[in-house]
Short mmCIF file of C-alpha atoms in Angstrom, two decimals:
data_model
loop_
_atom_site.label_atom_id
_atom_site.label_comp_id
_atom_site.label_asym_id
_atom_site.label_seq_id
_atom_site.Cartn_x
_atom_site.Cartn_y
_atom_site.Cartn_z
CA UNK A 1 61.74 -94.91 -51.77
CA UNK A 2 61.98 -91.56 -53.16
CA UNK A 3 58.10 -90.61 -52.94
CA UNK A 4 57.00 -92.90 -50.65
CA UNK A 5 57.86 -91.17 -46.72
CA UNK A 6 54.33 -91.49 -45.48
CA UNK A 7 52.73 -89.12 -42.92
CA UNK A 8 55.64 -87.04 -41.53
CA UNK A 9 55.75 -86.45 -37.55
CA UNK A 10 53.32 -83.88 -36.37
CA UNK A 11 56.19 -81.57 -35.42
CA UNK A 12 57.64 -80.67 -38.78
CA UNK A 13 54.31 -79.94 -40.06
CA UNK A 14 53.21 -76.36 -41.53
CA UNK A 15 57.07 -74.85 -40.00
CA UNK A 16 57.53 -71.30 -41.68
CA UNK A 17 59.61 -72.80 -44.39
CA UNK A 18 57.27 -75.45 -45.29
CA UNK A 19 54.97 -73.16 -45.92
CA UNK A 20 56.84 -71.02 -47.94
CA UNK A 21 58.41 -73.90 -50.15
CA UNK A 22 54.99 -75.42 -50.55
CA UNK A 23 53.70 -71.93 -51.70
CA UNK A 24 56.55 -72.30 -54.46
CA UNK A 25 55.68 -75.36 -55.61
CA UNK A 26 52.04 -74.93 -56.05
CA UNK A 27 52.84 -71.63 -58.02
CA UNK A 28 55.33 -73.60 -60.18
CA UNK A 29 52.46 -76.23 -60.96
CA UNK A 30 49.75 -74.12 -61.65
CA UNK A 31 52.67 -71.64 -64.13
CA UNK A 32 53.23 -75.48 -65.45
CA UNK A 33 49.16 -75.17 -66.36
CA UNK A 34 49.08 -78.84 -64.18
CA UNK A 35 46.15 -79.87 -62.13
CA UNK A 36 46.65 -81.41 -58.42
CA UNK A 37 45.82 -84.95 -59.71
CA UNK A 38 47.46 -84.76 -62.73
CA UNK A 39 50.70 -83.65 -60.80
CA UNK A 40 49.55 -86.21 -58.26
CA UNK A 41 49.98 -89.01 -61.23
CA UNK A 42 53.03 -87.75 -62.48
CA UNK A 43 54.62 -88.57 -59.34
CA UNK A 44 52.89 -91.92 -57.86
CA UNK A 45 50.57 -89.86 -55.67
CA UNK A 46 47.19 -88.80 -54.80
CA UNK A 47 45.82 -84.96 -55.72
CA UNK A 48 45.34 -84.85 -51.75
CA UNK A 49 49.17 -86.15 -51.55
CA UNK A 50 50.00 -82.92 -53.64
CA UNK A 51 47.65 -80.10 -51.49
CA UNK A 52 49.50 -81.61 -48.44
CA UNK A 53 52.37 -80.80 -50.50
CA UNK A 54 51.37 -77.53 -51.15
CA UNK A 55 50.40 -76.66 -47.50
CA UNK A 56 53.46 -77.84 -46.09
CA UNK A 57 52.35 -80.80 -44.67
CA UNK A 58 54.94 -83.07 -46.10
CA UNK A 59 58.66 -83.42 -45.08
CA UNK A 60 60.95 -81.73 -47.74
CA UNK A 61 64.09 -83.07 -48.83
CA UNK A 62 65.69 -81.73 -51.89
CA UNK A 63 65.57 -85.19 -53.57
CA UNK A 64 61.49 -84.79 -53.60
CA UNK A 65 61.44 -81.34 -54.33
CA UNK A 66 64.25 -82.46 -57.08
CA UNK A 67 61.23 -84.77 -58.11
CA UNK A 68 58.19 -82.66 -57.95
CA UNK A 69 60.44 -80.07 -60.42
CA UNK A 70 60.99 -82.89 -62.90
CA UNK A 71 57.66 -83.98 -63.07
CA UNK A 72 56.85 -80.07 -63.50
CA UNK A 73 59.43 -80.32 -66.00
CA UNK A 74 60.51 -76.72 -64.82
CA UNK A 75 63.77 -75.20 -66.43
CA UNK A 76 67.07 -76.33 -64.71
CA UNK A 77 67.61 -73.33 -62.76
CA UNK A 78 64.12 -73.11 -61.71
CA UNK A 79 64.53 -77.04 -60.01
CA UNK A 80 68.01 -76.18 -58.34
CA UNK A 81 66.78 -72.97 -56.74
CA UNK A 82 63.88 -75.34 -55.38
CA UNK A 83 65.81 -77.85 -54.25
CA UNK A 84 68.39 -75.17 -52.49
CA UNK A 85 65.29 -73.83 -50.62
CA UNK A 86 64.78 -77.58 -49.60
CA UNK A 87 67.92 -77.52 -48.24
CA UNK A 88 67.39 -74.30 -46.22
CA UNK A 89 64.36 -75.26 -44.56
CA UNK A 90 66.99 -77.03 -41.71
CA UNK A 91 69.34 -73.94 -40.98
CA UNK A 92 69.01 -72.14 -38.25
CA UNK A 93 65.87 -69.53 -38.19
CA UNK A 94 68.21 -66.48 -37.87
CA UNK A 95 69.13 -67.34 -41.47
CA UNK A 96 66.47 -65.13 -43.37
CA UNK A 97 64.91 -66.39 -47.11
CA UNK A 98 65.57 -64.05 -49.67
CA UNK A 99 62.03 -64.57 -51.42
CA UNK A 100 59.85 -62.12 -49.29
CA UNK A 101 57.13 -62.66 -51.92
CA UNK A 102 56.75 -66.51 -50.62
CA UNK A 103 57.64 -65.01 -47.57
CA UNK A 104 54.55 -62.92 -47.77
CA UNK A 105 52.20 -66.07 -49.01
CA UNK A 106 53.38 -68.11 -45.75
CA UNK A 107 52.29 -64.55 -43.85
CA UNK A 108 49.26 -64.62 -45.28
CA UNK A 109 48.39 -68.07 -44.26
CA UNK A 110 49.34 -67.47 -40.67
CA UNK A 111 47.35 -64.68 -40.53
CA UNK A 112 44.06 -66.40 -41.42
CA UNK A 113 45.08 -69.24 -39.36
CA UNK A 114 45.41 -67.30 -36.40
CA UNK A 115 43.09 -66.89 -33.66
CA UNK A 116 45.26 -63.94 -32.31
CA UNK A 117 47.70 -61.84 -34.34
CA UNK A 118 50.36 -59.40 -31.74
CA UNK A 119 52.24 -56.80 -33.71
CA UNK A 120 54.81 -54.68 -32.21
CA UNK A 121 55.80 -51.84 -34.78
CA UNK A 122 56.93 -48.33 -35.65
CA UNK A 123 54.48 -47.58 -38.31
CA UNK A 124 51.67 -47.91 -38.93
CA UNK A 125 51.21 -51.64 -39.46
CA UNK A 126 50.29 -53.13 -42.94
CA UNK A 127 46.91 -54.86 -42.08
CA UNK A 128 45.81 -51.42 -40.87
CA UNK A 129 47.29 -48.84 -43.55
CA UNK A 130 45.66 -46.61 -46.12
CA UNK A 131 46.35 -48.01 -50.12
CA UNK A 132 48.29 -44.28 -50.01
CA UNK A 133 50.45 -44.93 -46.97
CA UNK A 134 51.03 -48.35 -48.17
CA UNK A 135 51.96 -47.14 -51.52
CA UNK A 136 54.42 -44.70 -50.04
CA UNK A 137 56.14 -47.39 -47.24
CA UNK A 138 56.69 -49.68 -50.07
CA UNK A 139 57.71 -47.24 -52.63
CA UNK A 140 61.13 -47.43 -50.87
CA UNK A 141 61.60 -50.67 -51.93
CA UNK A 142 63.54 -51.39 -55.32
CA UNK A 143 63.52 -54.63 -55.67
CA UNK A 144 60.02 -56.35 -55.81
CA UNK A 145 57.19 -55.20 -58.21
CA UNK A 146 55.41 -52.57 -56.13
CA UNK A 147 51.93 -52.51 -57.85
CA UNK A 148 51.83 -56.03 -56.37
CA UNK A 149 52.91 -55.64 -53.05
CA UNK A 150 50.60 -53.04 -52.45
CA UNK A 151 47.82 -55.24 -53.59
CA UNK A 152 48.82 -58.04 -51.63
CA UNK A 153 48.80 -55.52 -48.93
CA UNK A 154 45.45 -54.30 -49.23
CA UNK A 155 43.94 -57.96 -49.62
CA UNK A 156 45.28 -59.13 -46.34
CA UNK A 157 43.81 -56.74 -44.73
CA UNK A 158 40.30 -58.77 -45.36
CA UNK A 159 41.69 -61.03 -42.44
CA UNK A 160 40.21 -58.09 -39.85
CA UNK A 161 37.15 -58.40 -41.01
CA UNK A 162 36.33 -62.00 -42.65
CA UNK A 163 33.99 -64.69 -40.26
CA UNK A 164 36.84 -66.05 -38.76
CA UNK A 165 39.05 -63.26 -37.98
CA UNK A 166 41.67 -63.07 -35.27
CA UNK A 167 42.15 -61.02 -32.61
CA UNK A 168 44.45 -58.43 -33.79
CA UNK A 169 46.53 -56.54 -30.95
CA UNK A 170 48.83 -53.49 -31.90
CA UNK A 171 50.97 -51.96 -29.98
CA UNK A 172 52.12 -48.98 -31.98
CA UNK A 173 55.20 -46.23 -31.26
CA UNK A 174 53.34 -42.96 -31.10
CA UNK A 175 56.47 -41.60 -33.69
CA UNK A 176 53.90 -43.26 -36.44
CA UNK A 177 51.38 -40.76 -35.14
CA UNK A 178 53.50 -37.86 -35.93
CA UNK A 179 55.76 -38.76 -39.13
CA UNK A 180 53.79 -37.48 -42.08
CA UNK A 181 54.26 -40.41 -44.36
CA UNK A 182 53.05 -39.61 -47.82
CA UNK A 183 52.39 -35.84 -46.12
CA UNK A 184 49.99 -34.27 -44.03
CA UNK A 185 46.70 -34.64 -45.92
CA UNK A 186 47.37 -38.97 -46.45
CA UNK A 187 47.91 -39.06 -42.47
CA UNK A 188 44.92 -37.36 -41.66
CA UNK A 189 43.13 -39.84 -43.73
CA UNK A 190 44.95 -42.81 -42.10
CA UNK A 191 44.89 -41.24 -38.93
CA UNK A 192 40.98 -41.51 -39.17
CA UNK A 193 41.24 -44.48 -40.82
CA UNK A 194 43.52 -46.32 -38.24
CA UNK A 195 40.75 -44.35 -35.18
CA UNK A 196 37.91 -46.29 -37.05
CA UNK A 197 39.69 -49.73 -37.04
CA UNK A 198 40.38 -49.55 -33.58
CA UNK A 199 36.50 -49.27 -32.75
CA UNK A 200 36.31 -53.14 -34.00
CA UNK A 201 35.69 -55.51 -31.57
CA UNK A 202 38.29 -57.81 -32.31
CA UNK A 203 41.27 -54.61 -32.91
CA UNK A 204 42.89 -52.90 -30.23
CA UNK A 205 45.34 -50.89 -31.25
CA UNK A 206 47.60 -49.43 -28.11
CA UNK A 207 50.11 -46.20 -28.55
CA UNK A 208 53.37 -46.35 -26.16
CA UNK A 209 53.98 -42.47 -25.40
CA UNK A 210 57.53 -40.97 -26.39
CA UNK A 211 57.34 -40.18 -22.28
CA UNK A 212 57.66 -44.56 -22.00
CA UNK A 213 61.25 -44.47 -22.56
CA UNK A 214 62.67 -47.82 -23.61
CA UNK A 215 60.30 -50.37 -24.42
CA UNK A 216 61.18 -54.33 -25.68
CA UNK A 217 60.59 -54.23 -29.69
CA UNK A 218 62.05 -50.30 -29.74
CA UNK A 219 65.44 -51.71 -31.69
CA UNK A 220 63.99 -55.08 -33.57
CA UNK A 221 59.72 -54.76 -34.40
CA UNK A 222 57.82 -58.25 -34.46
CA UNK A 223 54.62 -59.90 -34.70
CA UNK A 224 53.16 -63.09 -32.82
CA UNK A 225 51.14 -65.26 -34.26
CA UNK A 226 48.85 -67.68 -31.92
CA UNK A 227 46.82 -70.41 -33.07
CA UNK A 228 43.96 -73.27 -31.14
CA UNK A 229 45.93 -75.87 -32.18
CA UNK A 230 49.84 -75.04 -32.11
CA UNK A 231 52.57 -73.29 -30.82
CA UNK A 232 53.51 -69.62 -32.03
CA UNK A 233 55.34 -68.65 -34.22
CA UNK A 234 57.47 -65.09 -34.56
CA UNK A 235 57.74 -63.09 -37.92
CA UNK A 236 60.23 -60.39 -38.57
CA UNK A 237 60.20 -58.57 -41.64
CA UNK A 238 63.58 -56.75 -42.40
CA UNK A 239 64.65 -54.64 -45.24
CA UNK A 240 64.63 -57.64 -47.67
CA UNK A 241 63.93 -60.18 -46.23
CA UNK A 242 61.88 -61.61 -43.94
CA UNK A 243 63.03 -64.22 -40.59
CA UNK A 244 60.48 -66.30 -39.09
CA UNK A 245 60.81 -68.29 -35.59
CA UNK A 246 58.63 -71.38 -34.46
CA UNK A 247 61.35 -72.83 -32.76
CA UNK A 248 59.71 -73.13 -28.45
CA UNK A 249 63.22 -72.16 -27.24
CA UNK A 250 63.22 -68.85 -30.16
CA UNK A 251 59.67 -68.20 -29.23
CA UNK A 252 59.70 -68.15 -25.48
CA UNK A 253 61.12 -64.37 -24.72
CA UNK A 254 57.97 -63.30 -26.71
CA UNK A 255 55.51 -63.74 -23.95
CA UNK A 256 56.71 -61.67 -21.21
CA UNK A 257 57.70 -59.12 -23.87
CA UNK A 258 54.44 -58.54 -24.66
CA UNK A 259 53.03 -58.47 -21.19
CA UNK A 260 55.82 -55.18 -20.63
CA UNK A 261 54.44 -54.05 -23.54
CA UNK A 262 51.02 -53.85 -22.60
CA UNK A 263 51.73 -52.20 -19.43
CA UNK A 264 53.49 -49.36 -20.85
CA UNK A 265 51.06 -48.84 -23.27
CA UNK A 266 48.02 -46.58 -23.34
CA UNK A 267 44.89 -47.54 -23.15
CA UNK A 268 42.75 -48.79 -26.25
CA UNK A 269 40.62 -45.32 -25.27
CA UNK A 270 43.41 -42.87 -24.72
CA UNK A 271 44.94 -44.34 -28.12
CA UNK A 272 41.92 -43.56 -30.04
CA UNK A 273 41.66 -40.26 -28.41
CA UNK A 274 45.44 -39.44 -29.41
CA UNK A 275 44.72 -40.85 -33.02
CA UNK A 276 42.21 -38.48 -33.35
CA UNK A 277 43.81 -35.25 -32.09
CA UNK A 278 46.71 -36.51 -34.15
CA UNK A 279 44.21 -36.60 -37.52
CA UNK A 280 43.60 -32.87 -36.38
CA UNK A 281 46.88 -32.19 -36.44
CA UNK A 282 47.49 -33.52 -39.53
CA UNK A 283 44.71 -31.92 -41.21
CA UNK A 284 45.78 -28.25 -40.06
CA UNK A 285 49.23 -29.11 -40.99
CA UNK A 286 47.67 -29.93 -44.90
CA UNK A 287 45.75 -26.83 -44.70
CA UNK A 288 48.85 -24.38 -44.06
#
């Protein structure tokens, strides 16, 4: 039976791809102007049948995503790309999507899911950043609308400081201190705005010195997701794309990583001390 897989095994729930395919098809069906249930009748299914759908909580094939575009009645092209991503959702992690916008949606899941987010970076990271540092990061890019990435940007950042919000841990290179992204007068305001973050109770934000040499996550930046109720998973953004690993065996050299990391860090106190005499800097350099 096409439709009718039942429950899948616990395991291939909610994987990174799932997530991200499930994204795609609710944004197909609500473009389609079609409701949960009356998706859910199109196909033989309940509307809960179709938000498990949605979530990634069903096993994909391309046959049933094949199915789901039909009853969407989506343009040809439109049901082969979906069925293609179908298809991906078994190669091997290293093999990176090329939609970082449903990229981005499966991020932003994750990161309300969490209970603690790790992030290992060389600038200053997006749930942190200033609308005009963020503007100026992704202003590089060519290829996605910009005006929208920024504002996805700026609404994740509600994660931080929402009822259930994670612990967020950043361990940042102290080269993000210096560069003047966006020039001297937008650091000084993100240095101070990036000082005043760190003062919540669930951010600590931790500056490896340029004396700490070589330090795991120098070459290839990452962030860790935790969660109560399942194992972590590992997102790396690159240039266009974005690779995520959930796999235990992909996962593993994360841990121990992290613990080096913290050790060669600074303190949460002598961070926010160097933020600040860095937002001094800054603000000299504006006023020359």
């Amino acid at each position: 039976m096409l439709l009718g897989m039942g429950r899948p095994r616990s395991a291939q729930l909610r994987t990174p791809g799932a997530r991200s395919l499930g994204a795609a098809v609710k944004a197909a069906r609500t473009a389609a102007g079609h409701s949960t249930r009356a998706l859910g009748r199109r196909l033989g299914k309940s509307a809960a049948w179709v938000l498990m759908l949605e979530r990634g909580e069903v096993v994909f094939t391309p046959e049933l995503v094949t199915a789901v575009a039909n009853a969407l009645e989506l343009p040809t092209p439109e049901r082969e790309a979906l069925a293609r991503r179908a298809d991906d959702i078994g190669m091997s992690p290293w093999t990176p999507s090329t939609d970082l916008p449903g990229q981005l949606t499966t991020l932003v899941g994750y990161e309300r899911e969490a209970v603690q987010i790790n992030e290992i970076t060389r600038i200053i990271p997006g749930l942190l950043q200033t609308e005009q540092y963020a503007r100026a990061m992704i202003s590089t890019s060519e290829r996605y609308d910009q005006d929208d990435l920024v504002r996805i940007r700026m609404e994740r950042q509600q994660v931080l400081t929402c009822s259930t919000a994670p612990f967020y841990l950043v361990i940042l290179d102290e080269s993000a201190l210096q560069r003047p992204i966006a020039g001297h007068e937008a650091m000084a305001k993100q240095m101070a705005h990036l000082a005043t973050m760190a003062e919540l109770s669930n951010v600590d934000v931790r500056v490896i010195p340029n004396s700490a040499g070589v330090y795991p996550g120098m070459s290839a930046q990452f962030t860790v997701l935790e969660f109560e109720d399942s194992d972590p998973v590992v997102y790396v953004e690159l240039l266009a794309t974005a690779t995520w690993l959930d796999k235990p065996n992909d996962t593993a050299p994360y841990a121990p990583a992290l613990k080096r990391l913290r050790s060669q860090a600074m303190s949460s106190a002598e961070s926010v001390n160097l933020m600040i005499s860095y937002q001094r800097y800054h603000e000299r350099k504006a006023a020359e």
